[in-house]
Tab-separated table of N, CA and C in Angstrom:
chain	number	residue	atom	x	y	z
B	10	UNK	N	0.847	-1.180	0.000
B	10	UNK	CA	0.000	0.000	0.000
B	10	UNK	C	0.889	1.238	0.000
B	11	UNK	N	0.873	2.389	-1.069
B	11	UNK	CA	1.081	3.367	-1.031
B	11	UNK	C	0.750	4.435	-0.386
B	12	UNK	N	1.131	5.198	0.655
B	12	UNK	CA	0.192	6.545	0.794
B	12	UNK	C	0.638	7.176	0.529
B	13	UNK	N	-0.273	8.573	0.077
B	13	UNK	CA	0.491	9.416	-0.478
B	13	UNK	C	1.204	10.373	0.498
B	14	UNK	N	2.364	10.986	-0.209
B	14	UNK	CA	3.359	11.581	0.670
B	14	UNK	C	3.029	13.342	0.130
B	15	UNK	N	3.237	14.186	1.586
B	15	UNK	CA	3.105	15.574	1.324
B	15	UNK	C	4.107	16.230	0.391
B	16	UNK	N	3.700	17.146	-0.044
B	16	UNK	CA	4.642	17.808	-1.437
B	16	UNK	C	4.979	19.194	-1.126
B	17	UNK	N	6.073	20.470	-1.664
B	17	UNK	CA	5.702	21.390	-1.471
B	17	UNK	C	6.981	22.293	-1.777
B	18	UNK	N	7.015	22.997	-1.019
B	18	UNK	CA	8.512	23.771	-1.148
B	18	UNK	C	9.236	24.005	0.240
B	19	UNK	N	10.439	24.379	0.409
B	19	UNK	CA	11.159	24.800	1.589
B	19	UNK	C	11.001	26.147	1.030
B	20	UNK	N	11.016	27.024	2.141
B	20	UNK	CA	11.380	28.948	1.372
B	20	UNK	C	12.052	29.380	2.546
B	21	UNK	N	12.741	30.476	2.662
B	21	UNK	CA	13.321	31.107	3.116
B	21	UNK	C	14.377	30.421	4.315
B	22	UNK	N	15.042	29.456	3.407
B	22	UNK	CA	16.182	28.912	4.186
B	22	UNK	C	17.358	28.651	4.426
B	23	UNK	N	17.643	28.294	5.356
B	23	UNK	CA	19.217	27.916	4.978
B	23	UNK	C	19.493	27.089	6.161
B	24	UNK	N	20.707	26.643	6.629
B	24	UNK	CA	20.782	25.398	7.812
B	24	UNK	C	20.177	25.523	8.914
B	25	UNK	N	19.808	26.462	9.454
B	25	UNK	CA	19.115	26.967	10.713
B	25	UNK	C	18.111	27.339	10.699
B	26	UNK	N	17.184	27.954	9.581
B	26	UNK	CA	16.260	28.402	9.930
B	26	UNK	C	15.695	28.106	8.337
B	27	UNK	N	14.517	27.503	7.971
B	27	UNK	CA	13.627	27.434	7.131
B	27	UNK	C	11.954	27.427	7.370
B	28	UNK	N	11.248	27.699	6.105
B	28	UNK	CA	9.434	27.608	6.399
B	28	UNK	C	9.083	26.812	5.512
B	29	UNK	N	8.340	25.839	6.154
B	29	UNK	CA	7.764	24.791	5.148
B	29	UNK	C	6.228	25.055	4.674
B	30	UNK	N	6.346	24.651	3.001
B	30	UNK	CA	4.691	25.203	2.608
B	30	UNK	C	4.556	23.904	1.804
B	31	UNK	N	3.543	22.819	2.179
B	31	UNK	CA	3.768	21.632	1.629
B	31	UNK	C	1.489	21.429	1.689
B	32	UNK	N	1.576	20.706	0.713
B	32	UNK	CA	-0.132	20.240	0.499
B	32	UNK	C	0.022	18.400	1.834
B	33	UNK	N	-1.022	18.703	2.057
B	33	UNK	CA	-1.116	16.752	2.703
B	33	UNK	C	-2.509	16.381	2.278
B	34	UNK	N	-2.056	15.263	1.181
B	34	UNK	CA	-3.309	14.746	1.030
B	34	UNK	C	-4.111	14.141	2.273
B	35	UNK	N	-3.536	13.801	3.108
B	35	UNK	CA	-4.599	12.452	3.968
B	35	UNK	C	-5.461	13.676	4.465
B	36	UNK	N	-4.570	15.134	5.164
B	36	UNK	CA	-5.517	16.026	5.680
B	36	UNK	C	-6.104	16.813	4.826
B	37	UNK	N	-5.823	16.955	3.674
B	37	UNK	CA	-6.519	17.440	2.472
B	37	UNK	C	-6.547	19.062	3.147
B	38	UNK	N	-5.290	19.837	3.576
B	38	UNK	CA	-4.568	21.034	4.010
B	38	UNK	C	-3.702	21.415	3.646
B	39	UNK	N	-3.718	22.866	2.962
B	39	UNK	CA	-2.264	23.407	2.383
B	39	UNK	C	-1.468	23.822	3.803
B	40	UNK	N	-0.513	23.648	4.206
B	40	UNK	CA	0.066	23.707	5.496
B	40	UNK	C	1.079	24.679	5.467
B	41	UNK	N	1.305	25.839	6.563
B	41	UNK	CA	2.494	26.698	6.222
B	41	UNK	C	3.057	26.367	7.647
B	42	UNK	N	4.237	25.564	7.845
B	42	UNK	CA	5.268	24.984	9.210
B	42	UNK	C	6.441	26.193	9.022
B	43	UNK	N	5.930	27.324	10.250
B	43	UNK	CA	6.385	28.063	10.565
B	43	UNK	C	7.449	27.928	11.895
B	44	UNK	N	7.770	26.390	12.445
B	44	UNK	CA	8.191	26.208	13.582
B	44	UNK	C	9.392	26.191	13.597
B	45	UNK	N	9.915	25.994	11.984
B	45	UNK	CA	11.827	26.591	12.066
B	45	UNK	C	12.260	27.741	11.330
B	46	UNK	N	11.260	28.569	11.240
B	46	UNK	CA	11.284	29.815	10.534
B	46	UNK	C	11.995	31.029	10.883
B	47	UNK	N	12.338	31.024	12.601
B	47	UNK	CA	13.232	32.025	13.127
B	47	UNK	C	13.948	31.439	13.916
B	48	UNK	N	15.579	31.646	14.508
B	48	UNK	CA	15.736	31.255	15.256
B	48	UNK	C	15.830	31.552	17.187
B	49	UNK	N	14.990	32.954	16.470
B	49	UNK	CA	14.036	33.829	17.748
B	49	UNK	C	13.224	32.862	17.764
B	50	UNK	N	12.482	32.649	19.338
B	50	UNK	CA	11.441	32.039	19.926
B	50	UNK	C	10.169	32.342	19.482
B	51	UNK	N	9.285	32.981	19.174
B	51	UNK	CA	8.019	33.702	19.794
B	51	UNK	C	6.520	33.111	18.973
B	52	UNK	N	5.318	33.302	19.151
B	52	UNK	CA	4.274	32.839	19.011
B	52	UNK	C	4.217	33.241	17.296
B	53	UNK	N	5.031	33.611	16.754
B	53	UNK	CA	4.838	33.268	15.104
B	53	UNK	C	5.259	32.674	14.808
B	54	UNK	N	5.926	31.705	15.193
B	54	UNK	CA	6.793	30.447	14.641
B	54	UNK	C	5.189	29.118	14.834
B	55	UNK	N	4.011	29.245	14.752
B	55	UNK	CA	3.160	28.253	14.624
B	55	UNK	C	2.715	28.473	13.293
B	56	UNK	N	2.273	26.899	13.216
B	56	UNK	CA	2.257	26.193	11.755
B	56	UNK	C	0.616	26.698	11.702
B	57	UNK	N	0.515	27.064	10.564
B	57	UNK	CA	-0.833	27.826	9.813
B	57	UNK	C	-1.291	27.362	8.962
B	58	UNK	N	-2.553	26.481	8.391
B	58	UNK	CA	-2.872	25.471	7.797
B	58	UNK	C	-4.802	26.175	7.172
B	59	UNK	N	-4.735	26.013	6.060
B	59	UNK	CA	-6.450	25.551	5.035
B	59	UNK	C	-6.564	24.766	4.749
B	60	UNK	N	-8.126	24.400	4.517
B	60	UNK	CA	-8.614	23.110	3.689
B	60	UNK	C	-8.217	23.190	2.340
B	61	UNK	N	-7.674	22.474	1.737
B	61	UNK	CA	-7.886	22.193	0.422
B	61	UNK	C	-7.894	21.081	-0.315
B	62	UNK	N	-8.863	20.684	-1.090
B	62	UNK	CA	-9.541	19.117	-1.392
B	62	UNK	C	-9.166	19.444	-2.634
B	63	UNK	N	-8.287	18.306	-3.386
B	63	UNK	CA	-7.993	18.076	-4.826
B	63	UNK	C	-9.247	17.052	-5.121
B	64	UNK	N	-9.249	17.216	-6.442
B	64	UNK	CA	-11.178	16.472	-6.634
B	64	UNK	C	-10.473	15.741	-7.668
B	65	UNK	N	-11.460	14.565	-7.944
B	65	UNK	CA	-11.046	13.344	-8.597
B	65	UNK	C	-11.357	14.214	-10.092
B	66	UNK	N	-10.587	13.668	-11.220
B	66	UNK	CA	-11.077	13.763	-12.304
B	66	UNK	C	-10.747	12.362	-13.103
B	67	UNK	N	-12.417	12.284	-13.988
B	67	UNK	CA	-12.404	11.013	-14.446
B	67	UNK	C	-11.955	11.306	-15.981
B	68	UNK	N	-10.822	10.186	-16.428
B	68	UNK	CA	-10.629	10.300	-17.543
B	68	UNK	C	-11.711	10.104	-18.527
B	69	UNK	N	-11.676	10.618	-19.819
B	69	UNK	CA	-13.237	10.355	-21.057
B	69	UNK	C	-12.752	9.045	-21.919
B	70	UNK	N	-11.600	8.654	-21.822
B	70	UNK	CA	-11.500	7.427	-22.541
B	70	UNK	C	-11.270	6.252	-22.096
B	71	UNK	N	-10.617	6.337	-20.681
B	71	UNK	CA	-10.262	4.847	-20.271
B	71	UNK	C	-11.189	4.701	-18.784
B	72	UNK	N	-11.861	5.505	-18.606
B	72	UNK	CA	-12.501	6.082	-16.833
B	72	UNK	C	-11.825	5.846	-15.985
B	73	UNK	N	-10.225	6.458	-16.108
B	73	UNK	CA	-9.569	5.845	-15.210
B	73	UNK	C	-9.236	7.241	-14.125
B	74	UNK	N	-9.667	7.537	-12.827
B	74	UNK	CA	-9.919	8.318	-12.233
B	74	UNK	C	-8.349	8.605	-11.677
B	75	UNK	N	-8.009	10.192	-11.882
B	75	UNK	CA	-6.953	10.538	-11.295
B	75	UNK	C	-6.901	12.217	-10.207
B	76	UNK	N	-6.211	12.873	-9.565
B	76	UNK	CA	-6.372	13.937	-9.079
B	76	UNK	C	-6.221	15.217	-9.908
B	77	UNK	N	-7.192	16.149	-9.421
B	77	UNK	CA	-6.435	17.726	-10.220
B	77	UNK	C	-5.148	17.699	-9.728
B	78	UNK	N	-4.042	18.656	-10.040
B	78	UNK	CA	-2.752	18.590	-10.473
B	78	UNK	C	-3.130	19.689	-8.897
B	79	UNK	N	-2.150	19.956	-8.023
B	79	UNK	CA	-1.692	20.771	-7.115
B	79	UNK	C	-0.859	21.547	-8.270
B	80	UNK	N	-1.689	23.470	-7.856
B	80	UNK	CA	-1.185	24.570	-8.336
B	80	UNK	C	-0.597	25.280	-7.400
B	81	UNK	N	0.532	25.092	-6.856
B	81	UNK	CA	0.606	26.263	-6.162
B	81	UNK	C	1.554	27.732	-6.240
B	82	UNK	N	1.141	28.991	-6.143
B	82	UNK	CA	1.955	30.092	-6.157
B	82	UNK	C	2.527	30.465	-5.546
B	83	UNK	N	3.621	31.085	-4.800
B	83	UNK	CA	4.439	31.441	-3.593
B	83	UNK	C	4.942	32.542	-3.514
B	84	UNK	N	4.516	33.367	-3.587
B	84	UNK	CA	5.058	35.015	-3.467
B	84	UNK	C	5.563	35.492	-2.046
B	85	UNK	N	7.147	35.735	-1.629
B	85	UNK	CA	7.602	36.807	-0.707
B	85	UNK	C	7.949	37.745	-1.100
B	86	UNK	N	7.698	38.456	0.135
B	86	UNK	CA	7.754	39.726	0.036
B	86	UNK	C	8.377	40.418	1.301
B	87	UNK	N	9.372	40.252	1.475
B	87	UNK	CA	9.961	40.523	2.631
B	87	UNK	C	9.612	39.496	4.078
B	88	UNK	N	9.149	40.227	4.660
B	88	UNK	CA	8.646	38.993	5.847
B	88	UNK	C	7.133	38.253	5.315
B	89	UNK	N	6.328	38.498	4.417
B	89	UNK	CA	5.704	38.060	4.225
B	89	UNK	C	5.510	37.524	2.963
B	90	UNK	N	4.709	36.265	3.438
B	90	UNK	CA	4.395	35.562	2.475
B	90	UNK	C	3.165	35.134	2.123
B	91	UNK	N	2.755	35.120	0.419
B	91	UNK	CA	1.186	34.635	0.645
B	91	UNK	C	1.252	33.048	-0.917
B	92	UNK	N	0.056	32.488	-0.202
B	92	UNK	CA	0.000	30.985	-0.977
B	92	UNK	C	-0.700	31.097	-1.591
B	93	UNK	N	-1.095	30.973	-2.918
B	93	UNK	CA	-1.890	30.726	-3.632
B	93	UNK	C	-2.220	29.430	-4.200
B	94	UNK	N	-3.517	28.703	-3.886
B	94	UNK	CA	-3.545	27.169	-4.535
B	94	UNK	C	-4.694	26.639	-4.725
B	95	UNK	N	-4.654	26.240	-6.073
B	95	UNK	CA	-5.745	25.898	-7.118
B	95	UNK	C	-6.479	26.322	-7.375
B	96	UNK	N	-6.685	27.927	-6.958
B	96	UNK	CA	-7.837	29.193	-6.852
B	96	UNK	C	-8.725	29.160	-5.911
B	97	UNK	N	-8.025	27.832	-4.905
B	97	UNK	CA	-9.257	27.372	-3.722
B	97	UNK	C	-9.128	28.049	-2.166
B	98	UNK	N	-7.388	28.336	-1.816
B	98	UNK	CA	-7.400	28.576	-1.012
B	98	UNK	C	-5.873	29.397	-0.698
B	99	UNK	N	-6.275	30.386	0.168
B	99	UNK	CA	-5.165	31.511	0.252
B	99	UNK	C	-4.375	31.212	1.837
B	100	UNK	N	-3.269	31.438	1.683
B	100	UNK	CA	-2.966	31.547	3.012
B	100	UNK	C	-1.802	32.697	3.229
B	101	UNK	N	-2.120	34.157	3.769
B	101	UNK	CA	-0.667	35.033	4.161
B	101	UNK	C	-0.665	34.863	5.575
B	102	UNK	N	0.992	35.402	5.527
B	102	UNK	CA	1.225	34.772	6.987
B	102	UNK	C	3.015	35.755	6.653
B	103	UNK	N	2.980	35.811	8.562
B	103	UNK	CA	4.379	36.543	8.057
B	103	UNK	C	5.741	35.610	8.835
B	104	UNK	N	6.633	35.348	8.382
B	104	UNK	CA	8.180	35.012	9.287
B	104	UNK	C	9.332	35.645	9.288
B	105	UNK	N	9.886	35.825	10.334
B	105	UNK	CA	10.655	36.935	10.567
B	105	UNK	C	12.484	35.836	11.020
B	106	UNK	N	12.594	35.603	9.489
B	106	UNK	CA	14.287	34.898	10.268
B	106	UNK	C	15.421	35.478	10.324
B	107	UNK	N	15.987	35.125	11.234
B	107	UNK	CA	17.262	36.256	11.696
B	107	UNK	C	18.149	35.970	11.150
B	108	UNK	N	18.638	35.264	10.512
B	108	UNK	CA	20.037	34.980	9.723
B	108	UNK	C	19.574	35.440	8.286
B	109	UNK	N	20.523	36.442	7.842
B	109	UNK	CA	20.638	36.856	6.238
B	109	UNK	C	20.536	36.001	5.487
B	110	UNK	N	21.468	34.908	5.286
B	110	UNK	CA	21.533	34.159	4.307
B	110	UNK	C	20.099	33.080	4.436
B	111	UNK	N	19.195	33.092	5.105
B	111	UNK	CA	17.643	32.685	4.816
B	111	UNK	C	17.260	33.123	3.787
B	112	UNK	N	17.522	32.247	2.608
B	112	UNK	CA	16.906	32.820	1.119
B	112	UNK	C	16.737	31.662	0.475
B	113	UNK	N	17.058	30.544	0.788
B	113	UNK	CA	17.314	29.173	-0.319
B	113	UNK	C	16.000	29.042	0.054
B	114	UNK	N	15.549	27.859	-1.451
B	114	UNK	CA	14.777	27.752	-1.786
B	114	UNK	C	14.191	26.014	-2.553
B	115	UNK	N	13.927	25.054	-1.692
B	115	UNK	CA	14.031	23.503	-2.201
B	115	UNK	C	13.040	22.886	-2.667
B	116	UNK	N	12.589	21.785	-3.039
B	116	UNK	CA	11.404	20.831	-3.255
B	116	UNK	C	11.411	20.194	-1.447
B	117	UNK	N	10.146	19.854	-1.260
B	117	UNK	CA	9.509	19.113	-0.209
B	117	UNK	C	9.216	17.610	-0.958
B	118	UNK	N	9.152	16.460	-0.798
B	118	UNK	CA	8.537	15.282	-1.178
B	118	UNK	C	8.299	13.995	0.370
Protein backbone atom coordinates (compact mmCIF):
# COMPACT_ATOMS: atom_id res chain seq x y z
CA UNK A 1 0.00 0.00 0.00
CA UNK A 2 1.08 3.37 -1.03
CA UNK A 3 0.19 6.54 0.79
CA UNK A 4 0.49 9.42 -0.48
CA UNK A 5 3.36 11.58 0.67
CA UNK A 6 3.10 15.57 1.32
CA UNK A 7 4.64 17.81 -1.44
CA UNK A 8 5.70 21.39 -1.47
CA UNK A 9 8.51 23.77 -1.15
CA UNK A 10 11.16 24.80 1.59
CA UNK A 11 11.38 28.95 1.37
CA UNK A 12 13.32 31.11 3.12
CA UNK A 13 16.18 28.91 4.19
CA UNK A 14 19.22 27.92 4.98
CA UNK A 15 20.78 25.40 7.81
CA UNK A 16 19.12 26.97 10.71
CA UNK A 17 16.26 28.40 9.93
CA UNK A 18 13.63 27.43 7.13
CA UNK A 19 9.43 27.61 6.40
CA UNK A 20 7.76 24.79 5.15
CA UNK A 21 4.69 25.20 2.61
CA UNK A 22 3.77 21.63 1.63
CA UNK A 23 -0.13 20.24 0.50
CA UNK A 24 -1.12 16.75 2.70
CA UNK A 25 -3.31 14.75 1.03
CA UNK A 26 -4.60 12.45 3.97
CA UNK A 27 -5.52 16.03 5.68
CA UNK A 28 -6.52 17.44 2.47
CA UNK A 29 -4.57 21.03 4.01
CA UNK A 30 -2.26 23.41 2.38
CA UNK A 31 0.07 23.71 5.50
CA UNK A 32 2.49 26.70 6.22
CA UNK A 33 5.27 24.98 9.21
CA UNK A 34 6.38 28.06 10.56
CA UNK A 35 8.19 26.21 13.58
CA UNK A 36 11.83 26.59 12.07
CA UNK A 37 11.28 29.82 10.53
CA UNK A 38 13.23 32.03 13.13
CA UNK A 39 15.74 31.25 15.26
CA UNK A 40 14.04 33.83 17.75
CA UNK A 41 11.44 32.04 19.93
CA UNK A 42 8.02 33.70 19.79
CA UNK A 43 4.27 32.84 19.01
CA UNK A 44 4.84 33.27 15.10
CA UNK A 45 6.79 30.45 14.64
CA UNK A 46 3.16 28.25 14.62
CA UNK A 47 2.26 26.19 11.75
CA UNK A 48 -0.83 27.83 9.81
CA UNK A 49 -2.87 25.47 7.80
CA UNK A 50 -6.45 25.55 5.04
CA UNK A 51 -8.61 23.11 3.69
CA UNK A 52 -7.89 22.19 0.42
CA UNK A 53 -9.54 19.12 -1.39
CA UNK A 54 -7.99 18.08 -4.83
CA UNK A 55 -11.18 16.47 -6.63
CA UNK A 56 -11.05 13.34 -8.60
CA UNK A 57 -11.08 13.76 -12.30
CA UNK A 58 -12.40 11.01 -14.45
CA UNK A 59 -10.63 10.30 -17.54
CA UNK A 60 -13.24 10.36 -21.06
CA UNK A 61 -11.50 7.43 -22.54
CA UNK A 62 -10.26 4.85 -20.27
CA UNK A 63 -12.50 6.08 -16.83
CA UNK A 64 -9.57 5.85 -15.21
CA UNK A 65 -9.92 8.32 -12.23
CA UNK A 66 -6.95 10.54 -11.30
CA UNK A 67 -6.37 13.94 -9.08
CA UNK A 68 -6.44 17.73 -10.22
CA UNK A 69 -2.75 18.59 -10.47
CA UNK A 70 -1.69 20.77 -7.12
CA UNK A 71 -1.19 24.57 -8.34
CA UNK A 72 0.61 26.26 -6.16
CA UNK A 73 1.95 30.09 -6.16
CA UNK A 74 4.44 31.44 -3.59
CA UNK A 75 5.06 35.02 -3.47
CA UNK A 76 7.60 36.81 -0.71
CA UNK A 77 7.75 39.73 0.04
CA UNK A 78 9.96 40.52 2.63
CA UNK A 79 8.65 38.99 5.85
CA UNK A 80 5.70 38.06 4.22
CA UNK A 81 4.40 35.56 2.48
CA UNK A 82 1.19 34.64 0.64
CA UNK A 83 0.00 30.98 -0.98
CA UNK A 84 -1.89 30.73 -3.63
CA UNK A 85 -3.54 27.17 -4.53
CA UNK A 86 -5.74 25.90 -7.12
CA UNK A 87 -7.84 29.19 -6.85
CA UNK A 88 -9.26 27.37 -3.72
CA UNK A 89 -7.40 28.58 -1.01
CA UNK A 90 -5.16 31.51 0.25
CA UNK A 91 -2.97 31.55 3.01
CA UNK A 92 -0.67 35.03 4.16
CA UNK A 93 1.23 34.77 6.99
CA UNK A 94 4.38 36.54 8.06
CA UNK A 95 8.18 35.01 9.29
CA UNK A 96 10.66 36.94 10.57
CA UNK A 97 14.29 34.90 10.27
CA UNK A 98 17.26 36.26 11.70
CA UNK A 99 20.04 34.98 9.72
CA UNK A 100 20.64 36.86 6.24
CA UNK A 101 21.53 34.16 4.31
CA UNK A 102 17.64 32.68 4.82
CA UNK A 103 16.91 32.82 1.12
CA UNK A 104 17.31 29.17 -0.32
CA UNK A 105 14.78 27.75 -1.79
CA UNK A 106 14.03 23.50 -2.20
CA UNK A 107 11.40 20.83 -3.25
CA UNK A 108 9.51 19.11 -0.21
CA UNK A 109 8.54 15.28 -1.18
Amino acid sequence: VTLPLNAGLRILASEQEWTDVYYSPIEERLVVDRSHSSLIDSDGNSTESGKLRLWPIVGSSNKQTTREPLDLTIVVDGSIIEIYANDQTIITTRVYPWMQNSLGVSLLV
